[in-house]
XYZ file of C-alpha atoms in Angstrom:
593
model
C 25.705 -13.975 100.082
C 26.625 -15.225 96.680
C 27.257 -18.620 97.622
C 23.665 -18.911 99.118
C 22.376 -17.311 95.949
C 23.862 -20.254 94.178
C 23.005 -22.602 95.979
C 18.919 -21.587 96.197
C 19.407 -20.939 92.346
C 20.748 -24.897 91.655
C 18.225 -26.261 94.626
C 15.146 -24.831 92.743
C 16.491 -25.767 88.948
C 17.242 -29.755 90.856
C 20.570 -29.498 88.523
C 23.347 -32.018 89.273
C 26.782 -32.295 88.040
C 26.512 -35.114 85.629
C 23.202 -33.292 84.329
C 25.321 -30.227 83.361
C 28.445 -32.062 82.019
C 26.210 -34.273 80.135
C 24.801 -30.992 78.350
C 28.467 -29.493 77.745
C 29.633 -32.592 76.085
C 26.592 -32.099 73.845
C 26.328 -28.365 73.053
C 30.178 -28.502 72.319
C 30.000 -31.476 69.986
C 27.324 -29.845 67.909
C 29.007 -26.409 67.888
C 32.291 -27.940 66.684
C 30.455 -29.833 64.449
C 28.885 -26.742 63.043
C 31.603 -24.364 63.437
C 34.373 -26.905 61.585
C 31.843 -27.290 58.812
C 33.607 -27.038 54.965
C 33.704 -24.136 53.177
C 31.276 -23.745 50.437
C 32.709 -22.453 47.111
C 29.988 -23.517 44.927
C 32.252 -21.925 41.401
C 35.008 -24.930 42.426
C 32.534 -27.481 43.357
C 31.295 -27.382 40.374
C 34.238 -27.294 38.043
C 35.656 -30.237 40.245
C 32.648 -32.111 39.233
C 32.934 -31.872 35.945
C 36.768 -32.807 35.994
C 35.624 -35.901 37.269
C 33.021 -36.724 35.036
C 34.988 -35.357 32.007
C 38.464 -36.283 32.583
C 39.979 -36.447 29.183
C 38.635 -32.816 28.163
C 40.221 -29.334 29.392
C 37.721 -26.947 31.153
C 37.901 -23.517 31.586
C 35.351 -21.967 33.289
C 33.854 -18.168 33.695
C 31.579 -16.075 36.406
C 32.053 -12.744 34.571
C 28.283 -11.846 33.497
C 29.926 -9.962 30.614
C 30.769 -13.442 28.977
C 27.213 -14.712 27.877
C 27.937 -17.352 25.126
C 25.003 -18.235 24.208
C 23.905 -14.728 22.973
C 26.959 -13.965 20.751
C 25.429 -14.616 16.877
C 27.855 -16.836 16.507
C 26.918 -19.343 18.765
C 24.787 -22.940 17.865
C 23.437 -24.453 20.821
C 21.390 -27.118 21.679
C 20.473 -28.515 25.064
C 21.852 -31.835 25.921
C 19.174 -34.592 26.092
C 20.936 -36.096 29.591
C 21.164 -32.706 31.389
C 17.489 -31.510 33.088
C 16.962 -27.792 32.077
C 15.947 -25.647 35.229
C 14.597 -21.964 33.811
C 12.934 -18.858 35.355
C 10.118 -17.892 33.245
C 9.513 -14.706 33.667
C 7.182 -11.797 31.269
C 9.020 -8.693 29.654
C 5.882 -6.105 28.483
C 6.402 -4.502 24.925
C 5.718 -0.711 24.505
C 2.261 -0.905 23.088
C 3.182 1.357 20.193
C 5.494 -1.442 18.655
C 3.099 -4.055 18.077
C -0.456 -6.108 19.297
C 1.251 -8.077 21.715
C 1.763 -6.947 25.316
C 4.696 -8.712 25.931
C 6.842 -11.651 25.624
C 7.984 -14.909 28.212
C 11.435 -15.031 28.475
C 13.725 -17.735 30.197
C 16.275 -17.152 32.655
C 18.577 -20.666 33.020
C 19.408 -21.745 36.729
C 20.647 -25.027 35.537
C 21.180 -26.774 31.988
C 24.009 -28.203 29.513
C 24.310 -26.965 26.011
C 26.357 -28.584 22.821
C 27.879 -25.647 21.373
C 29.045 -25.104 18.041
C 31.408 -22.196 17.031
C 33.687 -21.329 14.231
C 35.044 -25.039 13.484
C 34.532 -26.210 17.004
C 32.528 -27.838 19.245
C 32.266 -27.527 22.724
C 30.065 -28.635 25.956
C 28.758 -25.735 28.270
C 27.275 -26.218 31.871
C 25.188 -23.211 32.972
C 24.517 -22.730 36.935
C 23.391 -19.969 39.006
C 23.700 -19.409 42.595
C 23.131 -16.854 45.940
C 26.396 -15.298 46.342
C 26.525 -12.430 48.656
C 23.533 -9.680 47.665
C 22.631 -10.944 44.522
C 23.075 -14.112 41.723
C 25.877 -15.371 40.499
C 25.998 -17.310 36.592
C 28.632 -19.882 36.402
C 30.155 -20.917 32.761
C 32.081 -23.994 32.083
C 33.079 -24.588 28.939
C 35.006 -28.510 28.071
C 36.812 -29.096 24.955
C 38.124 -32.383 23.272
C 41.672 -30.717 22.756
C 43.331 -27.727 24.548
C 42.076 -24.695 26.235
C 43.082 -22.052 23.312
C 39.658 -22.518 21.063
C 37.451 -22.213 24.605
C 39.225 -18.927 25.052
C 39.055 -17.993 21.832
C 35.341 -18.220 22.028
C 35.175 -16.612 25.474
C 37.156 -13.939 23.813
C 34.307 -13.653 21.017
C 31.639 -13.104 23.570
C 33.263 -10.609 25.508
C 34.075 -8.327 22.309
C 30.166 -8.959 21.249
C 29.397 -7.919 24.867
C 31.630 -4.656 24.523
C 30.425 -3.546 21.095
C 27.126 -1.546 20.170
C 24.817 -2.864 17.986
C 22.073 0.383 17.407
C 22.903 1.473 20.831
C 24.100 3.953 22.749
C 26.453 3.910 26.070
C 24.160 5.669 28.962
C 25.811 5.993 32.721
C 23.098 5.808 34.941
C 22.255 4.439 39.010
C 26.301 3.522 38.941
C 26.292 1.523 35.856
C 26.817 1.756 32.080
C 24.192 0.314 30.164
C 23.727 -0.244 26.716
C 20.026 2.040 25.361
C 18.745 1.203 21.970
C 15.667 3.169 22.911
C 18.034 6.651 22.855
C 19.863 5.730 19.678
C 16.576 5.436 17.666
C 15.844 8.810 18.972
C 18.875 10.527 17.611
C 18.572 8.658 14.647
C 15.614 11.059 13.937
C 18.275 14.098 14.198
C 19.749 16.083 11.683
C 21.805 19.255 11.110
C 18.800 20.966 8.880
C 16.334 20.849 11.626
C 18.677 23.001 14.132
C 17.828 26.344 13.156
C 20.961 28.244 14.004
C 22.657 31.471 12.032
C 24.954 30.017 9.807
C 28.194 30.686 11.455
C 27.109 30.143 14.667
C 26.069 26.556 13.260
C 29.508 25.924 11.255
C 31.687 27.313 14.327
C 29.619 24.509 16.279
C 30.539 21.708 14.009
C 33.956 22.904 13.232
C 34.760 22.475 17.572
C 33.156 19.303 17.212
C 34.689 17.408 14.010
C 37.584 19.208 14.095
C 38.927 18.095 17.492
C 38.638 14.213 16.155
C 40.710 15.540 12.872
C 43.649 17.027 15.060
C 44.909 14.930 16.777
C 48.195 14.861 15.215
C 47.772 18.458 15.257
C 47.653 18.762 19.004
C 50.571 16.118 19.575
C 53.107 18.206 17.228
C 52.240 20.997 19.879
C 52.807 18.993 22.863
C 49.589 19.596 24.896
C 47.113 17.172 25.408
C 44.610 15.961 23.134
C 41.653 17.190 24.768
C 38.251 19.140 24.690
C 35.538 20.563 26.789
C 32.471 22.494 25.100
C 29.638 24.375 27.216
C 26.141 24.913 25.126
C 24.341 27.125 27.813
C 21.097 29.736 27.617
C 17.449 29.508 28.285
C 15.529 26.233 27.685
C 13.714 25.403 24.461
C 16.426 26.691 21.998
C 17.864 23.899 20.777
C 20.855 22.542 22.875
C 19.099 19.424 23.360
C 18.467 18.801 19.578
C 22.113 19.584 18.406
C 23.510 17.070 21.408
C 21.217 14.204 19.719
C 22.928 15.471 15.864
C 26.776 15.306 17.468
C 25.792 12.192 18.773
C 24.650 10.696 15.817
C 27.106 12.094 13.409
C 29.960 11.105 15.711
C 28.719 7.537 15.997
C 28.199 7.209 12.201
C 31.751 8.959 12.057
C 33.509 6.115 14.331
C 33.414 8.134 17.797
C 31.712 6.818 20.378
C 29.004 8.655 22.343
C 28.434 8.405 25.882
C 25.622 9.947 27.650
C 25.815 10.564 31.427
C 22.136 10.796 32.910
C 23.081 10.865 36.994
C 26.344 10.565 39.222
C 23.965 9.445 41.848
C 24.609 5.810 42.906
C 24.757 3.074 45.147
C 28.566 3.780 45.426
C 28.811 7.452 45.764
C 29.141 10.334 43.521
C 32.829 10.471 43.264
C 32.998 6.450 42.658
C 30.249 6.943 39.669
C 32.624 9.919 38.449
C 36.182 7.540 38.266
C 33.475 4.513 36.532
C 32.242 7.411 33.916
C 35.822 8.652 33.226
C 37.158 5.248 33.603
C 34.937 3.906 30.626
C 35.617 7.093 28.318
C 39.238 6.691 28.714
C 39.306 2.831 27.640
C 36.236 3.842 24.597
C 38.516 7.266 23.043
C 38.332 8.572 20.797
C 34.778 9.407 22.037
C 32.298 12.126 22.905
C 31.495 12.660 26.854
C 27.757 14.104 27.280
C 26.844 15.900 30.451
C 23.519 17.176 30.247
C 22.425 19.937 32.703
C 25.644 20.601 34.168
C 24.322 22.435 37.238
C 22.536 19.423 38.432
C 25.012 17.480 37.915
C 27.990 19.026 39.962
C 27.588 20.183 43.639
C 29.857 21.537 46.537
C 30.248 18.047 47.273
C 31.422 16.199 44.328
C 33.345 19.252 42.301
C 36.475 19.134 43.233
C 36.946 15.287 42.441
C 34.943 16.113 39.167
C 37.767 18.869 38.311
C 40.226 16.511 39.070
C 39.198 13.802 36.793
C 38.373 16.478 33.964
C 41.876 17.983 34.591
C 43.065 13.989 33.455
C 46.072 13.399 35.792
C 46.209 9.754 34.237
C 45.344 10.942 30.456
C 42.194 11.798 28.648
C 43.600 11.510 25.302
C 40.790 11.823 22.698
C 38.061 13.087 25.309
C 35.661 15.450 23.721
C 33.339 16.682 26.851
C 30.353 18.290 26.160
C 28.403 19.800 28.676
C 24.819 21.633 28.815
C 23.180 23.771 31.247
C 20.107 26.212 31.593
C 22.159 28.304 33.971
C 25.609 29.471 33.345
C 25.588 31.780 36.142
C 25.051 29.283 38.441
C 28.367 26.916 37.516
C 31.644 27.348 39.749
C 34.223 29.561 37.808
C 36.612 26.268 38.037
C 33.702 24.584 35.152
C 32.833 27.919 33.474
C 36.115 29.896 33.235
C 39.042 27.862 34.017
C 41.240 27.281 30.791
C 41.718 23.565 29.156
C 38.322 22.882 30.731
C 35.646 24.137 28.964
C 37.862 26.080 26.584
C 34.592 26.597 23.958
C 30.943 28.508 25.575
C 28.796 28.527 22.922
C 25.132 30.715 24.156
C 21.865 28.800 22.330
C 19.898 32.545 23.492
C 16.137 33.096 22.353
C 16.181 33.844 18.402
C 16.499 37.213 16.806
C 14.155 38.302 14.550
C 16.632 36.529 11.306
C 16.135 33.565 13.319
C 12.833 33.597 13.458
C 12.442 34.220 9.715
C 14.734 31.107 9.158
C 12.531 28.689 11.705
C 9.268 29.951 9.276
C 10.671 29.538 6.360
C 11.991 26.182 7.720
C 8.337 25.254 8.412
C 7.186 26.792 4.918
C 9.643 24.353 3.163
C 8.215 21.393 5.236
C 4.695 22.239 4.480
C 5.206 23.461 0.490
C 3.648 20.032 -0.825
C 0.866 20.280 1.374
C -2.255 21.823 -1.202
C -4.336 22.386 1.928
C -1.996 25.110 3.820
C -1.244 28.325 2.151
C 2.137 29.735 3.391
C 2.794 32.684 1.503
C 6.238 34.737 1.884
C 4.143 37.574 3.772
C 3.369 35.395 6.366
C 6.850 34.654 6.989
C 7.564 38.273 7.482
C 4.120 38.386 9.884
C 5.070 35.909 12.328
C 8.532 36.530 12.441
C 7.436 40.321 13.563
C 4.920 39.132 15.700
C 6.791 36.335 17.822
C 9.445 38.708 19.610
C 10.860 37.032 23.142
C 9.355 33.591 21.475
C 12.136 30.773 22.536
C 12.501 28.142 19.403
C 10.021 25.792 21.768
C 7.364 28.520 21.521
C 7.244 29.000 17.990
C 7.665 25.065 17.516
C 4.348 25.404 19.684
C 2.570 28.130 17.713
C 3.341 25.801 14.160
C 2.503 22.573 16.122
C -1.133 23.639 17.620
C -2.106 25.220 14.497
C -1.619 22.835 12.190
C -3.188 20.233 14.373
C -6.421 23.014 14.662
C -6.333 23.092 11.218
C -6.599 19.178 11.031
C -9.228 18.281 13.331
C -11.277 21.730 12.665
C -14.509 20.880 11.918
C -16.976 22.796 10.305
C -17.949 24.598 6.288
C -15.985 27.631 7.988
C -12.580 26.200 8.224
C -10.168 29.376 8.868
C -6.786 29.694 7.012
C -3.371 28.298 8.115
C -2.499 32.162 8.511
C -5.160 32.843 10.648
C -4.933 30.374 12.857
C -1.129 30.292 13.689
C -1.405 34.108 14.129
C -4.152 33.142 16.938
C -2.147 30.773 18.607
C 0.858 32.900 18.637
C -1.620 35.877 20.426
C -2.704 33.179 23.032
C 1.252 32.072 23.201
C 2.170 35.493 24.008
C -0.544 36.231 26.897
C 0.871 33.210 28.382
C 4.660 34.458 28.096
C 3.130 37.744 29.388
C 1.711 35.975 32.508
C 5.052 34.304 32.889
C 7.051 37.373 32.345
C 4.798 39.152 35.345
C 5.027 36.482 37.732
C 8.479 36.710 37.499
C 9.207 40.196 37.623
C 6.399 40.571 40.475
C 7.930 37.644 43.030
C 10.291 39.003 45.270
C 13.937 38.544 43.900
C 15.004 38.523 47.917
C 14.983 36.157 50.912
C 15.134 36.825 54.714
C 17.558 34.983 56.917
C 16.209 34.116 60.189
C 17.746 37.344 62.194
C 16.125 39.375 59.324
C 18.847 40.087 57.548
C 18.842 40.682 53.652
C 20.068 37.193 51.725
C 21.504 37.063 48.124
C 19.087 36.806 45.626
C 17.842 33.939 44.024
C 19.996 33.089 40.486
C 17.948 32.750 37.548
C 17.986 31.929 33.900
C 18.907 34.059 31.198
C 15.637 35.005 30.137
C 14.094 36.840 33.258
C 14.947 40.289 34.708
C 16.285 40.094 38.190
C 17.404 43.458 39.809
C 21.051 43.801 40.251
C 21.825 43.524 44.023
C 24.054 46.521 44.646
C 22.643 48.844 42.049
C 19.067 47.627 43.766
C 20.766 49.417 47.184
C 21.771 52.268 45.680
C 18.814 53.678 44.207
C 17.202 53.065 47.537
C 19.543 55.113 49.636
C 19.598 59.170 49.109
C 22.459 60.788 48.513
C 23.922 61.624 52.066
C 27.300 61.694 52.285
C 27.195 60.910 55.983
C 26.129 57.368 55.068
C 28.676 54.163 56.238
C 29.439 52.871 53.061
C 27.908 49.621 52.029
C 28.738 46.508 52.772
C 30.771 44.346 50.769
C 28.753 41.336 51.243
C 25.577 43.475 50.102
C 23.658 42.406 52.850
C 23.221 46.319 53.684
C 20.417 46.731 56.181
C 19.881 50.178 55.221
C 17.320 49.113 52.843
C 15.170 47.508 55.742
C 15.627 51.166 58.086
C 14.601 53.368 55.594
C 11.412 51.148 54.796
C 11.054 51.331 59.041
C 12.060 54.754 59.174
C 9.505 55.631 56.367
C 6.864 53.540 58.062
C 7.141 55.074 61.790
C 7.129 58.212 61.085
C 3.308 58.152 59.029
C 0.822 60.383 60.507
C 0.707 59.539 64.271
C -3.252 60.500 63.880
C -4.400 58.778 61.013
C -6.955 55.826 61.143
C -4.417 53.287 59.964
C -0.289 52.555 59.426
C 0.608 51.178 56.259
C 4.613 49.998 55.503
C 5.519 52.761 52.640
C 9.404 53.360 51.440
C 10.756 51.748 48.298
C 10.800 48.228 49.922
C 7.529 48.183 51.760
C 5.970 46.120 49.772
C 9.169 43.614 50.026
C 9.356 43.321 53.560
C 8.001 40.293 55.505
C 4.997 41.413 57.864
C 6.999 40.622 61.215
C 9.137 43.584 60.006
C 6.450 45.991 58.646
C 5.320 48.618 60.693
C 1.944 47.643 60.961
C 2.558 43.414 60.951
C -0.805 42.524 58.807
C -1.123 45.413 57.146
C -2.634 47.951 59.265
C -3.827 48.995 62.864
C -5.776 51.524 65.055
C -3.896 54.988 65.514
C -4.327 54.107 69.168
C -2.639 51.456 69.422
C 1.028 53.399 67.809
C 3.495 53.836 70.277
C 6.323 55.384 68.518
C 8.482 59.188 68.957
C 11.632 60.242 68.645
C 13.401 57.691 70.329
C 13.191 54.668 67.447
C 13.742 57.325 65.089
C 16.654 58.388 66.820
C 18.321 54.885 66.893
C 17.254 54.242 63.003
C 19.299 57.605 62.747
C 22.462 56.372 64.647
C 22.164 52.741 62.844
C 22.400 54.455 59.296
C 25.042 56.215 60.470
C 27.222 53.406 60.944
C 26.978 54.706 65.018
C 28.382 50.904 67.011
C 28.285 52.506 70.235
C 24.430 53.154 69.930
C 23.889 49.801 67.473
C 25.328 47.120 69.060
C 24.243 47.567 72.909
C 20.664 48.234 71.709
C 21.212 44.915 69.657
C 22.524 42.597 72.086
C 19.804 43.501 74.392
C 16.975 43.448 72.229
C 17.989 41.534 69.056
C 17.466 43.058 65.512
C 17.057 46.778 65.933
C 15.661 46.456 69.101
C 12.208 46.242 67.652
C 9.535 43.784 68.526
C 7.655 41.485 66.181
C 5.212 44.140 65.197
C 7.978 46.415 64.252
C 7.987 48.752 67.206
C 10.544 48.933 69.855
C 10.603 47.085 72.992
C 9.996 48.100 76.469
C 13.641 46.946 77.066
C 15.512 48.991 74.220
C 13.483 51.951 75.447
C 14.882 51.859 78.643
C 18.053 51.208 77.353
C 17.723 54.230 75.251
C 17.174 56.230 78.281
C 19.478 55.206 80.195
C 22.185 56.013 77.340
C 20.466 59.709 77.505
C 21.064 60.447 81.234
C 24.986 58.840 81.118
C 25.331 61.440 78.357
């Protein structure tokens, strides 16, 4: 059979033997060819290129981006008249707030020669960029009419420039330190006397920070390592933002470098980002490690490598950490309690009513030269009284929209400063009041899919959430024949007494409505009633689900579970009566009694 298939299969193709080694001979010549082919290294073509053109000069020669001679300050060039120039002209747009122009063409080389002048040397540098791998690669070659030290020294030159910050700031973000001018001109607009803190609060801040740089010798003598973690934490809008851009700034101006972390998130994991970020800080200390929004920034997944790298197993001498977040409660007890961690919590919590009376009179200081605002003491008093609850954000607000009211008010009946703010801070406080409600009203709880009760939601400082087991307490009378609740809080004796209180409404009345202390908190599968309501004739409940919510509360298994494994939660149905099944269950358990 399969030598017949061969044969028809060579008969119809016409084939012959010298046709098919002919073809061999060729298809292996060309793979060899192809296969054996040299290896391209395009870095040592090049250099042995210009060995051979420039014997008599040494050559060292560079593919680390970080070494970019011809940006160090330092640096003369001029392009040699010989050499073509090959560029990438390319357009960088300019913010339209620094100037008319939109933007600028800039040159990227691909090719060119250069006479270099540095200190008292001269020097020749080839420039070449190639594919290598995912990306570009930039080639340096540097030739010198003597030895290799004074290329080296000016290699050396460039990387230090490259290394330094010139009005910048280090900022960890996408798996890569970058240097951000754009942030230090920000916190260049920072200052200690526009954080409007209680005095000691405000020195015990800057006495953690400053201090720890002034001790070191302090915590050597002592033997334990010379390290610190800070946590700012409370509700947004009360200036832990502001006094992270004043550390920054006076730390800088004080010789200790800031770095900001934006995101672990990279190309290279989480835990790779973390070793880069520590990495850095390590080589830069003394220096100041920001981490903005803590809870975003650590998860289940990347904690306990984060710990590990805090803890310092290979040093973190002259580490100052200082970490932010919105939601204390919501950081693992490893970040918020553990000593030698985060040894100092300092709570930036809405002001008190001193507070307040410090941010107006702040704002009354700013505005004392102005002849067109009156600001007397009185209304100092006034809005400090009137701004209770306000976060330092909302009373920035309240200042902020009045005085530009005041400036673009048009009109012979211009109101007063006074007037105004004390308008804005009314329309302020309806909209903290709407807040406030829509909080409070939202259900703090969550249903699992079997209709169980799930953990509240955390939130931040500033909104009222109802303690969990205190919550179950009040909603259970006090019969000592109840199981006692369990540890998990997930008691459903909150959902039978809602049920319990819903089936047993007036069997004759026109409509069932869910009632109980958690009616209103229940989703509608589990209401009595599903939507809302439904015809009396249509209620088919007695004793027997009664009798069953009875045994549950109880804590009776030998009625709960079999009347759960056959009919699921509470043997009731989706519109919250029993089933047929559990019914029949339930008389069945009768008769074997």
């Amino acid at each position: 059979m399969d030598e017949a298939f061969v044969n028809v299969w060579f008969d119809k193709d016409k084939l012959t033997d010298a046709a098919v080694d002919n073809g061999k001979d060729e298809f292996y010549s060309k793979w060899h060819d192809q296969a054996s082919a040299k290896h391209a290294n395009p870095f040592l073509a090049g250099a042995d290129a210009l060995r051979q053109l420039y014997p008599n000069l040494s050559l060292v020669g560079t593919t680390d981006y970080q070494l970019d001679i011809l940006n160090h300050p330092g640096v003369v060039a001029t392009p040699l008249e010989n050499t073509p120039l090959v560029t990438d002209t390319f357009f960088r747009a300019i913010a339209r707030g620094l100037g008319a122009k939109p933007g600028l063409l800039l040159e990227r080389i691909h090719f060119g020669g250069f006479k270099v002048s540095f200190d008292k040397y001269e020097y020749l540098l080839f420039v070449v960029q190639y594919t290598s791998g995912f990306g570009n690669t930039i080639a340096r070659y540097i030739l010198h009419d003597g030895p290799e030290d004074p290329s080296r020294l000016l290699l050396l030159a460039a990387g230090a420039w490259a290394v330094q910050l010139h009005d910048e700031i280090w900022v960890f973000n996408q798996g890569y330190w970058q240097k951000d001018h754009g942030l230090w001109a920000e916190i260049q607009k920072a200052d200690w006397k526009d954080v409007i803190l209680k005095k000691d609060f405000k020195m015990s801040l800057q006495k953690d920070v400053y201090g720890f740089f002034s001790s070191e010798k302090i915590y050597k003598d002592l033997g334990i390592p010379w390290k610190r973690g800070l946590i700012m934490y409370g509700p947004p809008g009360n200036g832990k933002t502001i006094s992270i851009k004043v550390i920054m700034k006076t730390c800088e101006e004080q010789g200790f470098t800031p770095l900001y972390v934006k995101s672990f998130q990279s190309y290279m994991g989480e835990e790779n980002s973390m070793a880069e970020v520590f990495g850095h800080a390590r080589q830069m200390a003394p220096c100041v490690l920001i981490l903005e929004d803590l809870d975003s920034l650590i998860n289940d997944r990347n904690r306990s490598f984060f710990l590990n790298q805090l803890d310092g197993l290979t040093g973190n001498d002259g580490l100052l950490v200082v970490g932010t977040t919105n939601h204390f409660e919501r950081l693992d007890p490893g970040l918020s309690s553990r000593p030698s961690r985060f040894d100092r919590h300092f709570k930036f919590d809405d002001p008190d009513r001193d507070e307040r009376v410090l941010y107006a009179k702040y704002w009354q200081n700013k505005l004392k030269d102005n002849e067109n605002i009156s600001f007397p003491d009185q209304l100092v008093e006034d809005i400090a009284e009137a701004t209770e609850r306000f976060s330092f954000a909302y009373l920035k607000e309240a200042f902020v929209s009045s005085l530009v009211g005041l400036a673009t008010y048009e009109g012979d009946d211009k109101p007063s400063f006074g007037l105004l703010i004390k308008a804005q801070i009314k329309t302020l406080r309806k909209e903290l009041e709407r807040l406030a409600f829509s909080n409070n009203t939202s259900s703090t709880w969550s249903y699992t899919s079997t209709g169980t009760l799930a953990d509240p939601v955390p939130a931040s400082s500033t909104r009222q959430w109802y303690s969990r087991n205190a919550l179950m307490e009040t909603a259970r009378p006090n019969d000592t024949n109840y199981a006692p609740v369990a540890s998990n809080g997930r008691d459903v004796r909150v959902l039978l007494d809602t049920l319990s209180a819903s089936v047993t409404a007036k069997k004759y009345s026109t409509t069932l409505r869910s009632t109980g202390i958690y009616g209103d908190r229940l989703p509608p599968s589990y209401r009595g009633v599903g939507a809302g309501s439904c015809p009396a004739d249509q209620i088919d409940t007695d004793g027997d689900l009664m009798e069953r919510i009875r045994h549950l509360r109880m804590g009776d298994q030998s009625v709960c579970e079999p009347a759960r494994r056959n009919t699921g939660m509470f043997g009731v149905i989706g519109n919250g009566y029993p089933s047929p099944e559990s019914r029949g269950h339930d008389a069945d358990l009768a008769r074997n009694a």
